[in-house]
């Protein structure tokens, strides 16, 4: 590896840091919504399966 490939990362300005923080929060929230929807679908499917098994 050459030295220019491992150049140090400059710290972000306060504005850039705030924007990056907002973007990261949006991504994290989107993942949380996706996970919660999947959890709810699994719960509903389990309830339906239990109901079907009780009918037999």
PDB file of N, CA and C in Angstrom:
ATOM      1  N   UNK A   1       0.826  -1.179   0.000  1.00  0.00           N
ATOM      2  CA  UNK A   1       0.000   0.000   0.000  1.00  0.00           C
ATOM      3  C   UNK A   1       0.872   1.245   0.000  1.00  0.00           C
ATOM      4  N   UNK A   2       0.450   2.204  -0.753  1.00  0.00           N
ATOM      5  CA  UNK A   2       1.187   3.451  -0.791  1.00  0.00           C
ATOM      6  C   UNK A   2       0.672   4.379   0.291  1.00  0.00           C
ATOM      7  N   UNK A   3       1.491   5.354   0.638  1.00  0.00           N
ATOM      8  CA  UNK A   3       1.127   6.283   1.695  1.00  0.00           C
ATOM      9  C   UNK A   3      -0.116   7.095   1.352  1.00  0.00           C
ATOM     10  N   UNK A   4      -0.273   7.466   0.091  1.00  0.00           N
ATOM     11  CA  UNK A   4      -1.428   8.286  -0.288  1.00  0.00           C
ATOM     12  C   UNK A   4      -2.735   7.504  -0.209  1.00  0.00           C
ATOM     13  N   UNK A   5      -2.662   6.173  -0.149  1.00  0.00           N
ATOM     14  CA  UNK A   5      -3.866   5.358  -0.009  1.00  0.00           C
ATOM     15  C   UNK A   5      -4.363   5.306   1.433  1.00  0.00           C
ATOM     16  N   UNK A   6      -3.483   5.616   2.369  1.00  0.00           N
ATOM     17  CA  UNK A   6      -3.873   5.605   3.771  1.00  0.00           C
ATOM     18  C   UNK A   6      -3.788   7.009   4.357  1.00  0.00           C
ATOM     19  N   UNK A   7      -4.274   7.973   3.617  1.00  0.00           N
ATOM     20  CA  UNK A   7      -4.263   9.351   4.084  1.00  0.00           C
ATOM     21  C   UNK A   7      -5.180   9.478   5.294  1.00  0.00           C
ATOM     22  N   UNK A   8      -4.787  10.298   6.264  1.00  0.00           N
ATOM     23  CA  UNK A   8      -5.622  10.453   7.451  1.00  0.00           C
ATOM     24  C   UNK A   8      -6.962  11.090   7.102  1.00  0.00           C
ATOM     25  N   UNK A   9      -7.985  10.707   7.862  1.00  0.00           N
ATOM     26  CA  UNK A   9      -9.325  11.247   7.644  1.00  0.00           C
ATOM     27  C   UNK A   9      -9.455  12.541   8.431  1.00  0.00           C
ATOM     28  N   UNK A  10      -9.848  13.598   7.749  1.00  0.00           N
ATOM     29  CA  UNK A  10     -10.015  14.882   8.414  1.00  0.00           C
ATOM     30  C   UNK A  10     -11.307  14.879   9.215  1.00  0.00           C
ATOM     31  N   UNK A  11     -11.298  15.541  10.364  1.00  0.00           N
ATOM     32  CA  UNK A  11     -12.537  15.617  11.147  1.00  0.00           C
ATOM     33  C   UNK A  11     -13.590  16.435  10.398  1.00  0.00           C
ATOM     34  N   UNK A  12     -14.842  16.083  10.610  1.00  0.00           N
ATOM     35  CA  UNK A  12     -15.934  16.784   9.945  1.00  0.00           C
ATOM     36  C   UNK A  12     -16.194  18.122  10.619  1.00  0.00           C
ATOM     37  N   UNK A  13     -16.655  19.054   9.821  1.00  0.00           N
ATOM     38  CA  UNK A  13     -17.064  20.335  10.402  1.00  0.00           C
ATOM     39  C   UNK A  13     -18.355  20.092  11.181  1.00  0.00           C
ATOM     40  N   UNK A  14     -18.736  20.991  12.071  1.00  0.00           N
ATOM     41  CA  UNK A  14     -19.970  20.786  12.836  1.00  0.00           C
ATOM     42  C   UNK A  14     -21.202  20.594  11.948  1.00  0.00           C
ATOM     43  N   UNK A  15     -21.275  21.329  10.840  1.00  0.00           N
ATOM     44  CA  UNK A  15     -22.410  21.193   9.921  1.00  0.00           C
ATOM     45  C   UNK A  15     -22.413  19.821   9.262  1.00  0.00           C
ATOM     46  N   UNK A  16     -21.235  19.389   8.831  1.00  0.00           N
ATOM     47  CA  UNK A  16     -21.121  18.085   8.191  1.00  0.00           C
ATOM     48  C   UNK A  16     -21.411  16.963   9.188  1.00  0.00           C
ATOM     49  N   UNK A  17     -20.947  17.120  10.413  1.00  0.00           N
ATOM     50  CA  UNK A  17     -21.196  16.113  11.441  1.00  0.00           C
ATOM     51  C   UNK A  17     -22.686  16.012  11.742  1.00  0.00           C
ATOM     52  N   UNK A  18     -23.367  17.149  11.807  1.00  0.00           N
ATOM     53  CA  UNK A  18     -24.806  17.156  12.064  1.00  0.00           C
ATOM     54  C   UNK A  18     -25.554  16.461  10.928  1.00  0.00           C
ATOM     55  N   UNK A  19     -25.176  16.752   9.690  1.00  0.00           N
ATOM     56  CA  UNK A  19     -25.811  16.130   8.534  1.00  0.00           C
ATOM     57  C   UNK A  19     -25.567  14.617   8.515  1.00  0.00           C
ATOM     58  N   UNK A  20     -24.335  14.211   8.802  1.00  0.00           N
ATOM     59  CA  UNK A  20     -24.017  12.777   8.847  1.00  0.00           C
ATOM     60  C   UNK A  20     -24.815  12.094   9.947  1.00  0.00           C
ATOM     61  N   UNK A  21     -24.946  12.752  11.076  1.00  0.00           N
ATOM     62  CA  UNK A  21     -25.722  12.201  12.186  1.00  0.00           C
ATOM     63  C   UNK A  21     -27.178  12.015  11.785  1.00  0.00           C
ATOM     64  N   UNK A  22     -27.742  12.983  11.095  1.00  0.00           N
ATOM     65  CA  UNK A  22     -29.132  12.886  10.640  1.00  0.00           C
ATOM     66  C   UNK A  22     -29.305  11.729   9.665  1.00  0.00           C
ATOM     67  N   UNK A  23     -28.379  11.598   8.731  1.00  0.00           N
ATOM     68  CA  UNK A  23     -28.454  10.511   7.750  1.00  0.00           C
ATOM     69  C   UNK A  23     -28.347   9.157   8.441  1.00  0.00           C
ATOM     70  N   UNK A  24     -27.431   9.051   9.401  1.00  0.00           N
ATOM     71  CA  UNK A  24     -27.277   7.793  10.130  1.00  0.00           C
ATOM     72  C   UNK A  24     -28.539   7.465  10.913  1.00  0.00           C
ATOM     73  N   UNK A  25     -29.165   8.473  11.514  1.00  0.00           N
ATOM     74  CA  UNK A  25     -30.389   8.262  12.292  1.00  0.00           C
ATOM     75  C   UNK A  25     -31.513   7.775  11.388  1.00  0.00           C
ATOM     76  N   UNK A  26     -31.609   8.352  10.189  1.00  0.00           N
ATOM     77  CA  UNK A  26     -32.647   7.930   9.239  1.00  0.00           C
ATOM     78  C   UNK A  26     -32.443   6.468   8.861  1.00  0.00           C
ATOM     79  N   UNK A  27     -31.214   6.087   8.566  1.00  0.00           N
ATOM     80  CA  UNK A  27     -30.931   4.691   8.201  1.00  0.00           C
ATOM     81  C   UNK A  27     -31.271   3.756   9.348  1.00  0.00           C
ATOM     82  N   UNK A  28     -30.896   4.145  10.561  1.00  0.00           N
ATOM     83  CA  UNK A  28     -31.170   3.309  11.736  1.00  0.00           C
ATOM     84  C   UNK A  28     -32.675   3.173  11.966  1.00  0.00           C
ATOM     85  N   UNK A  29     -33.399   4.277  11.805  1.00  0.00           N
ATOM     86  CA  UNK A  29     -34.849   4.240  11.976  1.00  0.00           C
ATOM     87  C   UNK A  29     -35.523   3.398  10.902  1.00  0.00           C
ATOM     88  N   UNK A  30     -35.041   3.472   9.668  1.00  0.00           N
ATOM     89  CA  UNK A  30     -35.607   2.660   8.594  1.00  0.00           C
ATOM     90  C   UNK A  30     -35.406   1.177   8.887  1.00  0.00           C
ATOM     91  N   UNK A  31     -34.236   0.821   9.394  1.00  0.00           N
ATOM     92  CA  UNK A  31     -33.980  -0.572   9.755  1.00  0.00           C
ATOM     93  C   UNK A  31     -34.883  -1.008  10.895  1.00  0.00           C
ATOM     94  N   UNK A  32     -35.116  -0.105  11.857  1.00  0.00           N
ATOM     95  CA  UNK A  32     -35.988  -0.437  12.986  1.00  0.00           C
ATOM     96  C   UNK A  32     -37.414  -0.679  12.512  1.00  0.00           C
ATOM     97  N   UNK A  33     -37.894   0.138  11.575  1.00  0.00           N
ATOM     98  CA  UNK A  33     -39.242  -0.047  11.032  1.00  0.00           C
ATOM     99  C   UNK A  33     -39.325  -1.372  10.283  1.00  0.00           C
ATOM    100  N   UNK A  34     -38.325  -1.662   9.491  1.00  0.00           N
ATOM    101  CA  UNK A  34     -38.301  -2.918   8.736  1.00  0.00           C
ATOM    102  C   UNK A  34     -38.314  -4.120   9.679  1.00  0.00           C
ATOM    103  N   UNK A  35     -37.523  -4.051  10.727  1.00  0.00           N
ATOM    104  CA  UNK A  35     -37.462  -5.135  11.707  1.00  0.00           C
ATOM    105  C   UNK A  35     -38.786  -5.303  12.430  1.00  0.00           C
ATOM    106  N   UNK A  36     -39.402  -4.186  12.820  1.00  0.00           N
ATOM    107  CA  UNK A  36     -40.683  -4.244  13.531  1.00  0.00           C
ATOM    108  C   UNK A  36     -41.781  -4.821  12.642  1.00  0.00           C
ATOM    109  N   UNK A  37     -41.806  -4.452  11.381  1.00  0.00           N
ATOM    110  CA  UNK A  37     -42.805  -5.015  10.463  1.00  0.00           C
ATOM    111  C   UNK A  37     -42.629  -6.529  10.332  1.00  0.00           C
ATOM    112  N   UNK A  38     -41.388  -6.954  10.217  1.00  0.00           N
ATOM    113  CA  UNK A  38     -41.115  -8.390  10.109  1.00  0.00           C
ATOM    114  C   UNK A  38     -41.548  -9.104  11.384  1.00  0.00           C
ATOM    115  N   UNK A  39     -41.275  -8.511  12.543  1.00  0.00           N
ATOM    116  CA  UNK A  39     -41.666  -9.117  13.811  1.00  0.00           C
ATOM    117  C   UNK A  39     -43.178  -9.258  13.905  1.00  0.00           C
ATOM    118  N   UNK A  40     -43.887  -8.209  13.470  1.00  0.00           N
ATOM    119  CA  UNK A  40     -45.344  -8.255  13.515  1.00  0.00           C
ATOM    120  C   UNK A  40     -45.899  -9.310  12.558  1.00  0.00           C
ATOM    121  N   UNK A  41     -45.300  -9.448  11.393  1.00  0.00           N
ATOM    122  CA  UNK A  41     -45.741 -10.466  10.440  1.00  0.00           C
ATOM    123  C   UNK A  41     -45.525 -11.860  11.012  1.00  0.00           C
ATOM    124  N   UNK A  42     -44.397 -12.067  11.658  1.00  0.00           N
ATOM    125  CA  UNK A  42     -44.116 -13.369  12.251  1.00  0.00           C
ATOM    126  C   UNK A  42     -45.115 -13.674  13.357  1.00  0.00           C
ATOM    127  N   UNK A  43     -45.386 -12.693  14.201  1.00  0.00           N
ATOM    128  CA  UNK A  43     -46.346 -12.880  15.292  1.00  0.00           C
ATOM    129  C   UNK A  43     -47.727 -13.219  14.753  1.00  0.00           C
ATOM    130  N   UNK A  44     -48.149 -12.500  13.727  1.00  0.00           N
ATOM    131  CA  UNK A  44     -49.464 -12.756  13.138  1.00  0.00           C
ATOM    132  C   UNK A  44     -49.516 -14.154  12.518  1.00  0.00           C
ATOM    133  N   UNK A  45     -48.460 -14.548  11.839  1.00  0.00           N
ATOM    134  CA  UNK A  45     -48.413 -15.875  11.227  1.00  0.00           C
ATOM    135  C   UNK A  45     -48.456 -16.962  12.299  1.00  0.00           C
ATOM    136  N   UNK A  46     -47.766 -16.754  13.407  1.00  0.00           N
ATOM    137  CA  UNK A  46     -47.786 -17.729  14.493  1.00  0.00           C
ATOM    138  C   UNK A  46     -49.186 -17.839  15.098  1.00  0.00           C
ATOM    139  N   UNK A  47     -49.865 -16.705  15.247  1.00  0.00           N
ATOM    140  CA  UNK A  47     -51.222 -16.726  15.782  1.00  0.00           C
ATOM    141  C   UNK A  47     -52.165 -17.464  14.836  1.00  0.00           C
ATOM    142  N   UNK A  48     -52.027 -17.211  13.542  1.00  0.00           N
ATOM    143  CA  UNK A  48     -52.857 -17.909  12.556  1.00  0.00           C
ATOM    144  C   UNK A  48     -52.591 -19.412  12.585  1.00  0.00           C
ATOM    145  N   UNK A  49     -51.337 -19.790  12.706  1.00  0.00           N
ATOM    146  CA  UNK A  49     -50.987 -21.198  12.762  1.00  0.00           C
ATOM    147  C   UNK A  49     -51.568 -21.852  14.010  1.00  0.00           C
ATOM    148  N   UNK A  50     -51.494 -21.153  15.127  1.00  0.00           N
ATOM    149  CA  UNK A  50     -52.071 -21.690  16.367  1.00  0.00           C
ATOM    150  C   UNK A  50     -53.578 -21.849  16.239  1.00  0.00           C
ATOM    151  N   UNK A  51     -54.238 -20.885  15.627  1.00  0.00           N
ATOM    152  CA  UNK A  51     -55.681 -20.953  15.452  1.00  0.00           C
ATOM    153  C   UNK A  51     -56.081 -22.130  14.562  1.00  0.00           C
ATOM    154  N   UNK A  52     -55.324 -22.365  13.523  1.00  0.00           N
ATOM    155  CA  UNK A  52     -55.586 -23.471  12.607  1.00  0.00           C
ATOM    156  C   UNK A  52     -55.398 -24.818  13.332  1.00  0.00           C
ATOM    157  N   UNK A  53     -54.350 -24.907  14.139  1.00  0.00           N
ATOM    158  CA  UNK A  53     -54.076 -26.142  14.847  1.00  0.00           C
ATOM    159  C   UNK A  53     -55.146 -26.412  15.909  1.00  0.00           C
ATOM    160  N   UNK A  54     -55.706 -25.388  16.514  1.00  0.00           N
ATOM    161  CA  UNK A  54     -56.764 -25.574  17.516  1.00  0.00           C
ATOM    162  C   UNK A  54     -58.063 -26.049  16.890  1.00  0.00           C
ATOM    163  N   UNK A  55     -58.293 -25.682  15.625  1.00  0.00           N
ATOM    164  CA  UNK A  55     -59.516 -26.073  14.944  1.00  0.00           C
ATOM    165  C   UNK A  55     -59.547 -27.575  14.659  1.00  0.00           C
ATOM    166  N   UNK A  56     -58.401 -28.174  14.526  1.00  0.00           N
ATOM    167  CA  UNK A  56     -58.345 -29.607  14.159  1.00  0.00           C
ATOM    168  C   UNK A  56     -58.684 -30.492  15.332  1.00  0.00           C
TER     169      UNK A  56
END
